[in-house]
Coordinates of C-alpha atoms and ligand atoms in Angstrom, one line a residue:
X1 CA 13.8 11.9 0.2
X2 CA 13.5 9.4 2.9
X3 CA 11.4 9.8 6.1
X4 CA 13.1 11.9 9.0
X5 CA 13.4 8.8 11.7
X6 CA 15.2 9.2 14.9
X7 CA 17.5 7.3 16.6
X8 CA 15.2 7.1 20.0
X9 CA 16.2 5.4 23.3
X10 CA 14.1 2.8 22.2
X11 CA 15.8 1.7 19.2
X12 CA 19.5 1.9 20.8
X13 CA 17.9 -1.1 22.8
X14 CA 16.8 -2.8 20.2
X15 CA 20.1 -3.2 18.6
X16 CA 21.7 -5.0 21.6
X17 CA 21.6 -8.6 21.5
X18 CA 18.5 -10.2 22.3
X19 CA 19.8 -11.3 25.4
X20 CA 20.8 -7.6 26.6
X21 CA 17.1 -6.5 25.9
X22 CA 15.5 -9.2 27.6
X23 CA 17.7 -8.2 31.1
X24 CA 17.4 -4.3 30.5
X25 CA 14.4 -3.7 28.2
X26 CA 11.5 -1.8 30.6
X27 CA 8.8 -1.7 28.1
X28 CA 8.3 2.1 27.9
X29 CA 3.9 1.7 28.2
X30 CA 4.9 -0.5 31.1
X31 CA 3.6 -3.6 29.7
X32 CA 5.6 -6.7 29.7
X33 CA 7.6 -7.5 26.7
X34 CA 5.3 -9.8 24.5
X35 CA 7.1 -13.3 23.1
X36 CA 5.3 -14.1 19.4
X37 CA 6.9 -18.0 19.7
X38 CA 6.9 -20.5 17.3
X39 CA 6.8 -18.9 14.5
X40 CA 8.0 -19.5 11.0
X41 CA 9.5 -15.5 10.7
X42 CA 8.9 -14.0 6.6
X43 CA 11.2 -10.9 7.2
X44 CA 9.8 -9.2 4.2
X45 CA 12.0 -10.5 1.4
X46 CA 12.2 -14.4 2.6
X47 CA 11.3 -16.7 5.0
X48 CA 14.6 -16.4 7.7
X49 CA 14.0 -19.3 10.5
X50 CA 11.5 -20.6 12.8
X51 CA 11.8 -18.8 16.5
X52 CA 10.5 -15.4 18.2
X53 CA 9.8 -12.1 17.9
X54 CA 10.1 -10.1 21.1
X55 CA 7.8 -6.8 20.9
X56 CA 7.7 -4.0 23.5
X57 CA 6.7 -0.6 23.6
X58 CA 4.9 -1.0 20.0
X59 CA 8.3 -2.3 18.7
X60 CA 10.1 -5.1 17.8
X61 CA 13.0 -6.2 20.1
X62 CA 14.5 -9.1 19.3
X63 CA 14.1 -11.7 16.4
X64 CA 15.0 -15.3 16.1
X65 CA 16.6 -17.2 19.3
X66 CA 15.2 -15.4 21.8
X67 CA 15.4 -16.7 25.1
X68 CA 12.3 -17.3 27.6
X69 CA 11.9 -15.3 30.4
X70 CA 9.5 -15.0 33.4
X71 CA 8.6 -11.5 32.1
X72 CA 7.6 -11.9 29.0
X73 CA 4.0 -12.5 28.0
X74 CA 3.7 -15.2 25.7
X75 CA 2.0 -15.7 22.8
X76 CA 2.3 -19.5 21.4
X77 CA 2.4 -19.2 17.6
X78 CA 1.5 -22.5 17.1
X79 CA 4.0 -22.8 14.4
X80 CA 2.5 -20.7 12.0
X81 CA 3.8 -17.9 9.9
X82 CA 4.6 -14.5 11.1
X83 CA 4.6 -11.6 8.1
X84 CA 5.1 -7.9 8.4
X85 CA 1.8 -6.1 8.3
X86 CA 1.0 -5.4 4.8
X87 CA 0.9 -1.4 3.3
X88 CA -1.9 -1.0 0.4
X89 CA 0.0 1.5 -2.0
X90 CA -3.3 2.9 -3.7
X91 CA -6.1 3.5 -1.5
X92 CA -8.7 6.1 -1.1
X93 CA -9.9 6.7 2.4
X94 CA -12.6 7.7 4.1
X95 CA -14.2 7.1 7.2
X96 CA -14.0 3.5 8.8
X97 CA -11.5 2.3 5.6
X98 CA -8.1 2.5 8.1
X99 CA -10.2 0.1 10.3
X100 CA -11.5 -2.4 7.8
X101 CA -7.7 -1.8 6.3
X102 CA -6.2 -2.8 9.9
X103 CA -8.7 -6.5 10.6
X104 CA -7.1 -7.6 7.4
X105 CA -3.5 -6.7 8.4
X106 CA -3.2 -3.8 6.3
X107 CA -1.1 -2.1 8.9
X108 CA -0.6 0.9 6.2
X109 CA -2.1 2.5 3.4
X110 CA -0.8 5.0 0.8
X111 CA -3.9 7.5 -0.4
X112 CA -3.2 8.0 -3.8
X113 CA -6.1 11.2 -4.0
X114 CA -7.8 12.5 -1.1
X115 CA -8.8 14.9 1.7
X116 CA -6.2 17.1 2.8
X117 CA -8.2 17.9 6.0
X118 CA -7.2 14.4 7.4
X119 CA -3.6 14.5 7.3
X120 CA -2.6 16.0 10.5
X121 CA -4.3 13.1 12.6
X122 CA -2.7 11.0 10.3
X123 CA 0.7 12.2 10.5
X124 CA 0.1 12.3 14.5
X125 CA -1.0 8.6 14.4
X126 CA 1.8 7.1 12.2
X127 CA 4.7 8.6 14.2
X128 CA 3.3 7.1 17.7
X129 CA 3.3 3.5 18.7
X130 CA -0.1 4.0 20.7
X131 CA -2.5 1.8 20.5
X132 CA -4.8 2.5 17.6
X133 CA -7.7 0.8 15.5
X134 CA -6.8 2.2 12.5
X135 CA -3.7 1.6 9.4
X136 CA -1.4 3.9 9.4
X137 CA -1.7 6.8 6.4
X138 CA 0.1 8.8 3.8
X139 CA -1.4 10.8 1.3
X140 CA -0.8 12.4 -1.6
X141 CA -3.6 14.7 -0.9
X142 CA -5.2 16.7 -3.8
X143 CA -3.4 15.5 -6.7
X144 CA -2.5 17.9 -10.0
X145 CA -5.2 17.3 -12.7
X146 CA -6.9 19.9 -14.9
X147 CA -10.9 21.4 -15.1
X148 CA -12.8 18.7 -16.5
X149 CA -10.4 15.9 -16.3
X150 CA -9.5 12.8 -13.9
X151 CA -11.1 12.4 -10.8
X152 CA -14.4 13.8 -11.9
X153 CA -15.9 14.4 -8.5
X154 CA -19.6 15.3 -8.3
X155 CA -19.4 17.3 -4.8
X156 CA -15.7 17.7 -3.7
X157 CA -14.0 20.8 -4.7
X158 CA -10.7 20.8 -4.9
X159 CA -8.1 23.1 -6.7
X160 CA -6.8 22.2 -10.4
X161 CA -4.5 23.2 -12.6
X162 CA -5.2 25.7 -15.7
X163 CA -2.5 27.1 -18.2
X164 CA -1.2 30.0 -15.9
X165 CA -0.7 27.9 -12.8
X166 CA 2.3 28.7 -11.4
X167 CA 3.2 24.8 -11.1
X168 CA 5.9 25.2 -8.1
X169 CA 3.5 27.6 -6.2
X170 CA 0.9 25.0 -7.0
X171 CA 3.0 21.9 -5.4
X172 CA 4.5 23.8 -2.6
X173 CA 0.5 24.5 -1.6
X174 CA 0.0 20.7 -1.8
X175 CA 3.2 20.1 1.2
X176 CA 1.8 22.9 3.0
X177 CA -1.8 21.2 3.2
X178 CA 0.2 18.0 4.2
X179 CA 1.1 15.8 0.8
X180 CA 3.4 13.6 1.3
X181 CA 4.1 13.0 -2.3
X182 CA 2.8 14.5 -5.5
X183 CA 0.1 12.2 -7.5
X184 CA 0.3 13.7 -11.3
X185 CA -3.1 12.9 -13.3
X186 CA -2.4 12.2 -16.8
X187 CA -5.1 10.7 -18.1
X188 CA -6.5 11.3 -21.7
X189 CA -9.9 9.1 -20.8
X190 CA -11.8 6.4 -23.3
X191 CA -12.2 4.0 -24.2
X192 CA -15.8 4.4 -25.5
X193 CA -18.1 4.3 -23.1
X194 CA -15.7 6.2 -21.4
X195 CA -15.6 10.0 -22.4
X196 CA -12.2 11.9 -23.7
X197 CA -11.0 13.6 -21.1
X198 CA -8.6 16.9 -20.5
X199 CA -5.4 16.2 -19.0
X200 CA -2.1 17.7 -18.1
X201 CA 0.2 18.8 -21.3
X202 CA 3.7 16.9 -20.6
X203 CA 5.3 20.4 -20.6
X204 CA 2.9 20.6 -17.1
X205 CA 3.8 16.9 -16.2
X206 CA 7.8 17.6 -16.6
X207 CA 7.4 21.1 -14.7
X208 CA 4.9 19.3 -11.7
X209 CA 8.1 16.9 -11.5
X210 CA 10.4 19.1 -11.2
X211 CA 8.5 20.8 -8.5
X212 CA 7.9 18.3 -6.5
X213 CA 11.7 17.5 -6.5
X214 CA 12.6 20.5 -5.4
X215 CA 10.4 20.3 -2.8
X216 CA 12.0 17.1 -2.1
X217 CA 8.8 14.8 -2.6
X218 CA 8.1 11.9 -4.5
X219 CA 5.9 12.6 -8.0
X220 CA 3.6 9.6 -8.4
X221 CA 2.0 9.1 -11.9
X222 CA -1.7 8.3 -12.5
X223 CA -1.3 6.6 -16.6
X224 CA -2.9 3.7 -17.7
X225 CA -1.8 3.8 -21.1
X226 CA 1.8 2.6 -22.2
X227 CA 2.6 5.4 -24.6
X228 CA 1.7 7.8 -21.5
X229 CA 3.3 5.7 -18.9
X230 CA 6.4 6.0 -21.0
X231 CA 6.1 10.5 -21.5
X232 CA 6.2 10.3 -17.9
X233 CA 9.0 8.2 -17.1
X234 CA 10.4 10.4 -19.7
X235 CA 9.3 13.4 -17.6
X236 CA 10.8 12.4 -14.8
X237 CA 7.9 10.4 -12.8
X238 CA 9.5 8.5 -9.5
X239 CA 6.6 5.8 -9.7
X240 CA 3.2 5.0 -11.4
X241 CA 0.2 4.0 -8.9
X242 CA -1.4 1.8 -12.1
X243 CA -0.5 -0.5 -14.3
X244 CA -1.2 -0.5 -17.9
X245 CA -3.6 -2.5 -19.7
X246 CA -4.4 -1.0 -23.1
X247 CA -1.5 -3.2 -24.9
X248 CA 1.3 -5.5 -24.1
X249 CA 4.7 -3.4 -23.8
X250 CA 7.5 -4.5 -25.8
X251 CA 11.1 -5.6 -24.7
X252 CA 12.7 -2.1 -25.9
X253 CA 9.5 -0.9 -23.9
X254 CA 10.3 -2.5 -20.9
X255 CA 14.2 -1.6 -21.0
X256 CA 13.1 1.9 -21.1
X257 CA 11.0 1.3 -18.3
X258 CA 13.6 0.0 -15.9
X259 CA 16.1 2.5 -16.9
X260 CA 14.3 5.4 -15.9
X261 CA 14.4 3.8 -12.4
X262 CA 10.5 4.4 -12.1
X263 CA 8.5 2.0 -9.6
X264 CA 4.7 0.6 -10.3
X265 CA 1.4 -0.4 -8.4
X266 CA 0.3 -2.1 -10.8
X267 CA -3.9 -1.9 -9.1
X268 CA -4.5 -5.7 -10.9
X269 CA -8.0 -5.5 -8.6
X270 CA -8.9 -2.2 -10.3
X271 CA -9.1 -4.0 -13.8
X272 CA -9.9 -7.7 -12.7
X273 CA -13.8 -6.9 -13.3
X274 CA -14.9 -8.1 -9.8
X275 CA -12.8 -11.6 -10.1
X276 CA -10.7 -11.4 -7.0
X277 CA -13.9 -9.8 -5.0
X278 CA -15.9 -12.5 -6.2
X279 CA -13.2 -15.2 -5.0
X280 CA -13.1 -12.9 -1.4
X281 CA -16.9 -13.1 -0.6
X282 CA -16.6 -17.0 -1.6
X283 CA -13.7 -17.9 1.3
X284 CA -14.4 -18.5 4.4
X285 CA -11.7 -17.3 5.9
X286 CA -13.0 -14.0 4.6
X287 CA -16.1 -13.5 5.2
X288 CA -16.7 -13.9 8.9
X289 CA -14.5 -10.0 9.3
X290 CA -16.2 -8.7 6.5
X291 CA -17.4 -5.2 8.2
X292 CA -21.0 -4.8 6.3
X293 CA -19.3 -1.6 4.3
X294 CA -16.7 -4.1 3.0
X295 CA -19.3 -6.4 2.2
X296 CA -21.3 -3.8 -0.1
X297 CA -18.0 -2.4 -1.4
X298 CA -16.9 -6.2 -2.9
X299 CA -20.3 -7.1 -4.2
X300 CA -20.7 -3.7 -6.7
X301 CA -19.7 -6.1 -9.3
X302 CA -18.7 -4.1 -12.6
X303 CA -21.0 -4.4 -16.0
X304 CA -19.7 -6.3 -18.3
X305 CA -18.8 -5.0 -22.0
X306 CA -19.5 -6.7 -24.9
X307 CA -16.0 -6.7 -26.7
X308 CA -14.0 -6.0 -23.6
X309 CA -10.1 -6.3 -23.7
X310 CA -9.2 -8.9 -21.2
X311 CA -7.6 -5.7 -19.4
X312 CA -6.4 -8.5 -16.3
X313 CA -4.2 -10.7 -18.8
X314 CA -2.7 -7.9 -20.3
X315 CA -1.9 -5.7 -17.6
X316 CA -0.8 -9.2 -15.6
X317 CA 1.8 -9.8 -19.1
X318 CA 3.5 -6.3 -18.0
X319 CA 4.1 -6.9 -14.4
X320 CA 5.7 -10.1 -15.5
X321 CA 7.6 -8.5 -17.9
X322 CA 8.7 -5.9 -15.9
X323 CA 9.0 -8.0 -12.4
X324 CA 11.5 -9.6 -14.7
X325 CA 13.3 -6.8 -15.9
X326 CA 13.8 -6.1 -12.4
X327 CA 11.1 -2.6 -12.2
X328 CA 10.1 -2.5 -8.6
X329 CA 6.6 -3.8 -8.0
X330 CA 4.2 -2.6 -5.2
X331 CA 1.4 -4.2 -4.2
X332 CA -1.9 -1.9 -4.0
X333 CA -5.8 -2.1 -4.9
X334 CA -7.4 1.3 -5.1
X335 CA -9.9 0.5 -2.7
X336 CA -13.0 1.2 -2.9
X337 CA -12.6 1.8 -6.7
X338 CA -14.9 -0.7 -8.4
X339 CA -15.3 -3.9 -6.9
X340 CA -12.4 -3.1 -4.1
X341 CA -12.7 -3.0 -0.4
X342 CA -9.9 -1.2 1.5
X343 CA -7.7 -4.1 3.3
X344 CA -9.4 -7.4 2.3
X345 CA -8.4 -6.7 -1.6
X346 CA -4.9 -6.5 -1.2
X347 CA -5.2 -10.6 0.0
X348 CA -7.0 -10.7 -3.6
X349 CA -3.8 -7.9 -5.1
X350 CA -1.3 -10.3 -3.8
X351 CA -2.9 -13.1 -5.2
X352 CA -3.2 -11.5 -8.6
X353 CA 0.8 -10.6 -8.4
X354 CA 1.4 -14.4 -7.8
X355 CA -0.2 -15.0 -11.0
X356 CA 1.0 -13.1 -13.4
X357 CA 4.3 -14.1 -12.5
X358 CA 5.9 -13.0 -9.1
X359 CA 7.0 -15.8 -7.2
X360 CA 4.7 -16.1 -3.3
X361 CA 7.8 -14.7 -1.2
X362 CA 7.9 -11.6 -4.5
X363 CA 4.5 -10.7 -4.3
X364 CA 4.6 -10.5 -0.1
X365 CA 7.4 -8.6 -0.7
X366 CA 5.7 -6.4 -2.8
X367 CA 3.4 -5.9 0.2
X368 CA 5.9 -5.3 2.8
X369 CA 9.8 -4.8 2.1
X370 CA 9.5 -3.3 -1.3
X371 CA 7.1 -0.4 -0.9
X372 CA 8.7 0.5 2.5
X373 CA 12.0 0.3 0.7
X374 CA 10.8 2.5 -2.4
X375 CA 8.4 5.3 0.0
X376 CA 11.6 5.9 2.5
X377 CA 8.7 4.4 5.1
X378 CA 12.4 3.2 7.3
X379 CA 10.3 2.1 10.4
X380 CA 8.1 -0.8 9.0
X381 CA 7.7 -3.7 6.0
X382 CA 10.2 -5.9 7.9
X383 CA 10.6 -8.3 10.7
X384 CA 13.6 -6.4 12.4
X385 CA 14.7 -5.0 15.6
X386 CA 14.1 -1.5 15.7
X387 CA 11.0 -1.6 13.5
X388 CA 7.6 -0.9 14.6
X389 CA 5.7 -4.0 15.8
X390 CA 3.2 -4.4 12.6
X391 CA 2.6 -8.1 12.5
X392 CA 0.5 -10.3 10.9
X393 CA 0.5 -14.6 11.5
X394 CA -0.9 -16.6 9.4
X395 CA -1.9 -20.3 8.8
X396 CA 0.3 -22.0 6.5
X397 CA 3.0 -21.0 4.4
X398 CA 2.3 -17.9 2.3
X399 CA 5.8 -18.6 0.5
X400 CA 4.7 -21.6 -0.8
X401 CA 0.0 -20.4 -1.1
X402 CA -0.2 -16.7 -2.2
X403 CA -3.6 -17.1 -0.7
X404 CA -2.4 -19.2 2.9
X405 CA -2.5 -15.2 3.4
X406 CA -6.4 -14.7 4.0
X407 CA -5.9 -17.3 6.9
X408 CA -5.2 -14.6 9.4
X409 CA -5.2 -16.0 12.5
X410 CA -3.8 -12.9 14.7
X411 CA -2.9 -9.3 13.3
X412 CA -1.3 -6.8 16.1
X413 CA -0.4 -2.7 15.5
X414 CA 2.3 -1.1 17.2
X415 CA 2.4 -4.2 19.1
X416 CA -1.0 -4.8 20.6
X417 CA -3.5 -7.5 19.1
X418 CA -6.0 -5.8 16.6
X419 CA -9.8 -7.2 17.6
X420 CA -11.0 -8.5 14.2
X421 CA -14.6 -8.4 15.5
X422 CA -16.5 -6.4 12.4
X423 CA -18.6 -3.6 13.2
X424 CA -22.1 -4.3 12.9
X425 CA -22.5 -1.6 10.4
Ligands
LIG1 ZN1 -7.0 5.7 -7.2

């Protein structure tokens, strides 16, 4: 189910020694090479050395000991760290997000629910290595919910599923509109305040599985529940874009969990009620790129409930459990859900990972490696030749500070430096 990626020209050259490519590489946009040196180099899963990465053509060249060379533009490091660019695994876009998303070296975003009308650009976008002022997207598209149930949208109408949908027909519509991967509601709503809500039967879920299998695609569950999470990794589910936060799983409960092979985004920001915005719009290495949508989105700060369940601690206990029991773990907000901004959040997402349990290099790996590893996304979420040129450098070591990640000192997409300068509005 992986992404189609060809073997291109480009790529051949990127496997010869660094040496080779600095001789022979002609940067296909005709630009010299660019030299990122002295840098501390996190690959994705570890820190790997202190050196350079050589980037040309909106790709990465060479990593490590490369050599100087009088063609090479050079960029001096200054002995800070150099990070893939991060992919948010639970957005919802709109317009201006994939540009906040990309000043905060969100080089990618996963839409877990949206417009179908904006996939070809997208598609278009993420298989160039153009220049660009926008993250790179994949969407699920409409997702597979019922009348009445999860997302209740007041003006955007989209098709759902009733009794006598033909589920298969239903998916393959889906791909044909341009979903990458299937995003399954089931969501039964409540607590009070919250209503009840009509969701998919599991009969529906197991068949909207299979479907998207056959289709070869992905099926992403939306369940914030454990005894729901659990009837769709039962049903088949390939990954879960939430945690779950009603109750502490269980050791049996976990097992179960990482047999069924099933990966999650756990969306800490989504239940932290406004604490990682409120740290955000506090930093000062935040708020000086804060476009003024950004801004607004962070400071919608949610009501608090008399008698809440602490729904951070708990759904923080099951990633540690299940980072433990080795379940994959993706980093990704929901931006703008709640007090969520597309890009800056997922500094505040990885932060939350670190603390519930995920060592610093885990939780950037979450952000990088892992989710680019677990969507098939083979051209990105590591520092290696070959890869696209998605970079982000940083002050400090985020190995050893989660948060030495919202000192952004440089971000560049498909190669070229990304101005930070916010819009004004
Ligand atoms: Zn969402």
């Amino acid at each position: 189910m992986g992404m189609r990626y060809r073997l291109s020209r480009r790529r051949l050259l990127s496997l010869l020694p660094a040496t080779a490519v600095a001789v022979s590489a002609a940067s296909p946009d005709g630009e010299a090479p660019l030299a990122i040196r002295n840098v501390r180099i996190f690959d994705g899963r570890q820190i790997t050395g202190h050196g350079t990465v050589l980037v040309a053509g909106g790709r990465i060249l060479a990593v490590g000991d490369v050599p100087s060379s009088s063609r090479h533009r050079v960029y001096d490091g200054g002995g800070r760290t150099l990070l893939p660019g991060l992919i948010d695994c639970h957005v919802h876009s709109f317009e201006g997000s994939r540009a906040d998303a990309l000043r905060f070296g969100v080089t990618t975003e996963l839409d877990m629910f949206g417009d179908p009308a904006l996939l070809r650009a997208a598609r278009g976008q993420r298989r160039s290595t153009a220049g660009t002022t926008q993250a790179d997207l994949w969407s699920a598209g409409v997702g597979v919910t019922v009348p009445g149930g999860h997302p209740l949208h007041p003006t955007w109408k989209f098709p759902r599923v009733t009794e006598d949908t033909d589920l298969d027909r239903f998916v393959a519509a889906r791909i044909a509109e341009g979903s990458d991967y299937v995003k399954v509601i089931l969501e039964d709503g409540g607590p009070p305040p919250r209503p009840q809500l009509p969701t998919l039967t599991l009969e529906q879920v197991r068949r909207t599985v299979a479907a998207a299998h056959r289709h070869r695609r992905r099926a992403v569950v939306h369940a914030e529940k454990l005894a729901l999470v659990l009837a769709a990794a039962r049903a088949g589910a390939d990954g879960f874009v939430h945690g779950f936060w009603d109750t502490e799983a269980g050791p049996a409960q976990i097992a179960e969990l990482r047999r069924s092979g099933a990966f999650f985004v756990p969306t800490l920001s989504v239940v932290d009620w406004g604490v990682g915005a409120r740290e955000l719009l506090a930093d000062e290495r935040i708020t000086p790129w804060l476009s003024p949508t950004q801004r607004h989105l962070l400071e919608r700060q949610p009501e608090e409930r008399p008698g809440r369940p602490d729904f951070l601690k708990i759904g923080s206990a099951n990633v540690r459990r299940m980072h433990a029991a080795g379940v994959p773990i993706l980093a990704g907000t929901d931006a703008p859900i709640r007090a969520t901004a597309n890009g800056v959040s997922m500094l505040a997402e990885v932060t939350h990972l670190a603390r519930a349990g995920l060592s610093p290099s885990a939780a950037l790996a979450s952000a990088t490696a892992v989710p680019a590893r677990t969507f098939g996304l083979t051209d990105r979420g590591r520092i290696a030749p070959g890869l696209r040129a998605d970079l982000i450098l940083v002050d400090g070591d985020p190995t050893a500070d989660p948060e030495a990640l919202r000192s952004i000192a440089a971000v560049w997409k498909n190669g070229r430096l990304v101005d930070r300068t916010p819009p004004n509005q």
